[in-house]
Amino acid sequence: MSKLLIEGKKQLYGDVCVQGAKNSALPILASSILCGSESVLHNCPNLSDVDTAIKILRYLGCKAKRQDNVLTVNSDGMSRSDIPVSMMREMRSSIIFLGAILARTKRARLSFPGGCEIGPRPIDLHLKALRQMGAEIEEHHGIIDCTAPFGLNGAKIALSFPSVGATENIIISAATAKGTTTITNAAREPEISDLADYLNSCGAKIYGAGEGTIIIDGTEKLNGCQHFIIPDRIVAATLMSAAAITGSHITLRNIIASHLEAVIPFFEEAGCEISVKGTDLSISSPHRLKAVKMVRTMPYPGFPTDAQAPVMAMTCLANGTSVFVENIFESRYRHVGELARLGANIKVEGKVAVVEGVKALSGAAVEALDLRGAASLLVASLAAEGITELDGVKYLERGYEGFETVLNSIGAAVKKI
Ligand code: UD1
């Protein structure tokens, strides 16, 4: 089990290129199953979650080959319709394979993703939508058995919540269904648009991705394509938090500024100067940050729940009181107890966390309990006096590619042991 040793209080400087988005790569890999031919995915991040998706593809009989950040997948030889429980457990979001397997083979057998580190992960919206499209679904002993002997049909689907995963599962299933599917109250995250862009390049007819209503005209056949995965807006927000808490000036390359519109104002409120030139974003942080009044996580284009933990780390050293309201997941404050070990002063009640900024943090042994919590602890440790020993690095590696190397390249002192 690896750990990170972080020597804090180093100023960061220079340029860093932001990796491809994990949350785009995963649904795109699942949807590549529909093509039955080769797709070449550029800017595909090298992460353990992506490795799990590759493992699932190979188990299903598909081919996958990585060269640096180019992943070539070919689903021509797909021969199975099930995912073993062990792989489903490795990555709860593997439920995103459900629609793709069902659409391709007319049946799918997966286990329930169950609860996870950040709270329950129900899939009722995914299953309801697939049923509306004609799937017969049986749920027994934690297994979901789906069949669609005559294929899936287009349907009018109104989501009661703009779930990212459900929207993706519907788009994927509808791409080759008979007829037209309309999704209202669809998730509008940039990763949804990226999935639609990939599928449209493969020959799908998806309109309105990125908006609340998405229309998908089913096409009989898709072919593989070349696709560039969008930059990871959460990794960008994490690097901005790292720069902010260390009083640094850095430039992020390969970003899409519009994807960061909900987070940039909070860095400005904290006293950072942000400038955007094309795909570059520079951030300059003051000597002491100011508190941010109220961060409420919301579906896109609101403030992303995934950025809550790293941005909270930044506010630990700000002058004043910052308030966070977590509206998306139930158990997304698990980093709070560990931030307290570093000297942070945070009180949580239900959905609300109140951060009283302190003057200094000091290194300690801390343990990450989930992916974004790991990022939060790493951000805080960069500004802590002395050495922080961060356990639970496997969580970080699910979403951040070679992050210690990235941080060291801009002046941090992080050692993996
Ligand atoms: C995706 C992202 C995750 C991000 C989240 C919210 C991926 C791989 N993961 O997760 O990083 O934090 O979006 O932006 O892209 N819900 C239901 N029933 C359902 C589906 C969801 O009640 O059938 C609830 C969930 O419990 C949760 C909320 O809806 O409270 C948001 O979930 P959802 O948008 O589906 O997130 P994921 O797709 O799991």
PDB file of C-alpha atoms and ligand atoms in Angstrom, residues 22-24 26-27 49 91-96 118-128 159-168 187 189 191 233-234 298-300 304-307 326-330 332 371-372 398, ligand 1:
ATOM      1  CA  LYS A  22     -12.022  10.597 -16.069  1.00  0.00           C
ATOM      2  CA  ASN A  23     -15.767  11.156 -16.135  1.00  0.00           C
ATOM      3  CA  SER A  24     -15.679  11.437 -19.925  1.00  0.00           C
ATOM      4  CA  LEU A  26     -15.483   6.032 -18.518  1.00  0.00           C
ATOM      5  CA  PRO A  27     -18.815   6.437 -20.375  1.00  0.00           C
ATOM      6  CA  ASP A  49     -10.722   3.616 -12.814  1.00  0.00           C
ATOM      7  CA  MET A  91     -15.715   0.815  -9.580  1.00  0.00           C
ATOM      8  CA  ARG A  92     -19.304   1.668  -8.662  1.00  0.00           C
ATOM      9  CA  SER A  93     -19.750   3.693 -11.831  1.00  0.00           C
ATOM     10  CA  SER A  94     -19.344   0.502 -13.905  1.00  0.00           C
ATOM     11  CA  ILE A  95     -23.180   0.640 -14.006  1.00  0.00           C
ATOM     12  CA  ILE A  96     -22.530   2.824 -17.026  1.00  0.00           C
ATOM     13  CA  ILE A 118     -19.665   8.898  -0.688  1.00  0.00           C
ATOM     14  CA  GLY A 119     -23.110   7.503   0.133  1.00  0.00           C
ATOM     15  CA  PRO A 120     -25.789   5.297  -1.398  1.00  0.00           C
ATOM     16  CA  ARG A 121     -25.682   5.028  -5.175  1.00  0.00           C
ATOM     17  CA  PRO A 122     -29.192   4.107  -6.243  1.00  0.00           C
ATOM     18  CA  ILE A 123     -29.792   3.280  -9.909  1.00  0.00           C
ATOM     19  CA  ASP A 124     -33.584   3.514  -9.950  1.00  0.00           C
ATOM     20  CA  LEU A 125     -33.508   6.238 -12.624  1.00  0.00           C
ATOM     21  CA  HIS A 126     -31.296   4.094 -14.897  1.00  0.00           C
ATOM     22  CA  LEU A 127     -33.589   1.052 -14.546  1.00  0.00           C
ATOM     23  CA  LYS A 128     -36.834   3.000 -14.944  1.00  0.00           C
ATOM     24  CA  LEU A 159     -35.788  12.352 -15.280  1.00  0.00           C
ATOM     25  CA  SER A 160     -36.882  13.369 -11.780  1.00  0.00           C
ATOM     26  CA  PHE A 161     -33.258  14.436 -11.096  1.00  0.00           C
ATOM     27  CA  PRO A 162     -30.620  15.263 -13.725  1.00  0.00           C
ATOM     28  CA  SER A 163     -28.500  12.204 -12.914  1.00  0.00           C
ATOM     29  CA  VAL A 164     -25.237  12.127 -14.851  1.00  0.00           C
ATOM     30  CA  GLY A 165     -25.003   8.326 -14.990  1.00  0.00           C
ATOM     31  CA  ALA A 166     -28.679   7.824 -15.901  1.00  0.00           C
ATOM     32  CA  THR A 167     -28.449  10.425 -18.685  1.00  0.00           C
ATOM     33  CA  GLU A 168     -25.368   8.633 -20.027  1.00  0.00           C
ATOM     34  CA  ALA A 187     -27.827  16.204 -16.881  1.00  0.00           C
ATOM     35  CA  GLU A 189     -22.378  18.206 -17.519  1.00  0.00           C
ATOM     36  CA  GLU A 191     -18.855  15.034 -19.939  1.00  0.00           C
ATOM     37  CA  ARG A 233     -12.375  20.295 -14.924  1.00  0.00           C
ATOM     38  CA  ILE A 234     -12.130  18.736 -11.437  1.00  0.00           C
ATOM     39  CA  MET A 298     -25.481  21.643  -7.654  1.00  0.00           C
ATOM     40  CA  PRO A 299     -25.847  19.784 -10.924  1.00  0.00           C
ATOM     41  CA  TYR A 300     -23.966  21.494 -13.792  1.00  0.00           C
ATOM     42  CA  PRO A 304     -19.562  20.608  -8.902  1.00  0.00           C
ATOM     43  CA  THR A 305     -19.793  18.281  -5.914  1.00  0.00           C
ATOM     44  CA  ASP A 306     -16.468  16.778  -6.993  1.00  0.00           C
ATOM     45  CA  ALA A 307     -14.719  20.129  -6.422  1.00  0.00           C
ATOM     46  CA  GLU A 326     -23.479  19.597  -0.192  1.00  0.00           C
ATOM     47  CA  ASN A 327     -26.651  18.918  -2.165  1.00  0.00           C
ATOM     48  CA  ILE A 328     -25.668  15.954  -4.347  1.00  0.00           C
ATOM     49  CA  PHE A 329     -24.243  13.147  -2.185  1.00  0.00           C
ATOM     50  CA  GLU A 330     -25.010  12.199   1.410  1.00  0.00           C
ATOM     51  CA  ARG A 332     -19.307  13.772   1.085  1.00  0.00           C
ATOM     52  CA  LEU A 371     -11.224  10.064  -4.208  1.00  0.00           C
ATOM     53  CA  ARG A 372     -11.963  13.778  -3.778  1.00  0.00           C
ATOM     54  CA  ARG A 398      -8.642   6.590  -9.300  1.00  0.00           C
TER      55      ARG A 398
HETATM   56  C1  UD1 B   1     -21.250  11.233 -11.694  1.00  0.00           C
HETATM   57  C2  UD1 B   1     -19.750  11.360 -11.595  1.00  0.00           C
HETATM   58  C3  UD1 B   1     -19.341  11.768 -10.184  1.00  0.00           C
HETATM   59  C4  UD1 B   1     -20.075  13.051  -9.789  1.00  0.00           C
HETATM   60  C5  UD1 B   1     -21.576  12.894  -9.985  1.00  0.00           C
HETATM   61  C6  UD1 B   1     -22.346  14.180  -9.743  1.00  0.00           C
HETATM   62  C7  UD1 B   1     -18.927   9.742 -13.193  1.00  0.00           C
HETATM   63  C8  UD1 B   1     -18.221   8.476 -13.436  1.00  0.00           C
HETATM   64  N1  UD1 B   1     -19.131  10.086 -11.918  1.00  0.00           N
HETATM   65  O1  UD1 B   1     -21.637  10.192 -10.793  1.00  0.00           O
HETATM   66  O2  UD1 B   1     -17.934  12.011 -10.176  1.00  0.00           O
HETATM   67  O3  UD1 B   1     -19.821  13.322  -8.430  1.00  0.00           O
HETATM   68  O4  UD1 B   1     -21.850  12.475 -11.343  1.00  0.00           O
HETATM   69  O5  UD1 B   1     -21.866  15.199 -10.551  1.00  0.00           O
HETATM   70  O6  UD1 B   1     -19.251  10.472 -14.104  1.00  0.00           O
HETATM   71  N2  UD1 B   1     -29.377   9.178  -8.046  1.00  0.00           N
HETATM   72  C9  UD1 B   1     -30.547   8.517  -7.731  1.00  0.00           C
HETATM   73  N3  UD1 B   1     -30.989   7.538  -8.587  1.00  0.00           N
HETATM   74  C10 UD1 B   1     -30.316   7.193  -9.713  1.00  0.00           C
HETATM   75  C11 UD1 B   1     -29.114   7.884 -10.021  1.00  0.00           C
HETATM   76  C12 UD1 B   1     -28.662   8.873  -9.154  1.00  0.00           C
HETATM   77  O7  UD1 B   1     -31.177   8.778  -6.724  1.00  0.00           O
HETATM   78  O8  UD1 B   1     -30.769   6.292 -10.442  1.00  0.00           O
HETATM   79  C13 UD1 B   1     -28.870  10.227  -7.111  1.00  0.00           C
HETATM   80  C14 UD1 B   1     -27.534   9.810  -6.464  1.00  0.00           C
HETATM   81  O9  UD1 B   1     -27.743   9.050  -5.314  1.00  0.00           O
HETATM   82  C15 UD1 B   1     -26.915  11.144  -6.146  1.00  0.00           C
HETATM   83  C16 UD1 B   1     -27.402  12.042  -7.276  1.00  0.00           C
HETATM   84  O10 UD1 B   1     -28.522  11.371  -7.851  1.00  0.00           O
HETATM   85  O11 UD1 B   1     -27.399  11.629  -4.932  1.00  0.00           O
HETATM   86  C17 UD1 B   1     -26.349  12.304  -8.321  1.00  0.00           C
HETATM   87  O12 UD1 B   1     -25.969  11.104  -8.936  1.00  0.00           O
HETATM   88  P1  UD1 B   1     -25.504  11.025 -10.447  1.00  0.00           P
HETATM   89  O13 UD1 B   1     -25.650  12.364 -11.106  1.00  0.00           O
HETATM   90  O14 UD1 B   1     -26.171   9.868 -11.073  1.00  0.00           O
HETATM   91  O15 UD1 B   1     -23.960  10.734 -10.263  1.00  0.00           O
HETATM   92  P2  UD1 B   1     -23.093   9.571 -10.896  1.00  0.00           P
HETATM   93  O16 UD1 B   1     -23.454   9.404 -12.329  1.00  0.00           O
HETATM   94  O17 UD1 B   1     -23.120   8.393 -10.008  1.00  0.00           O
END
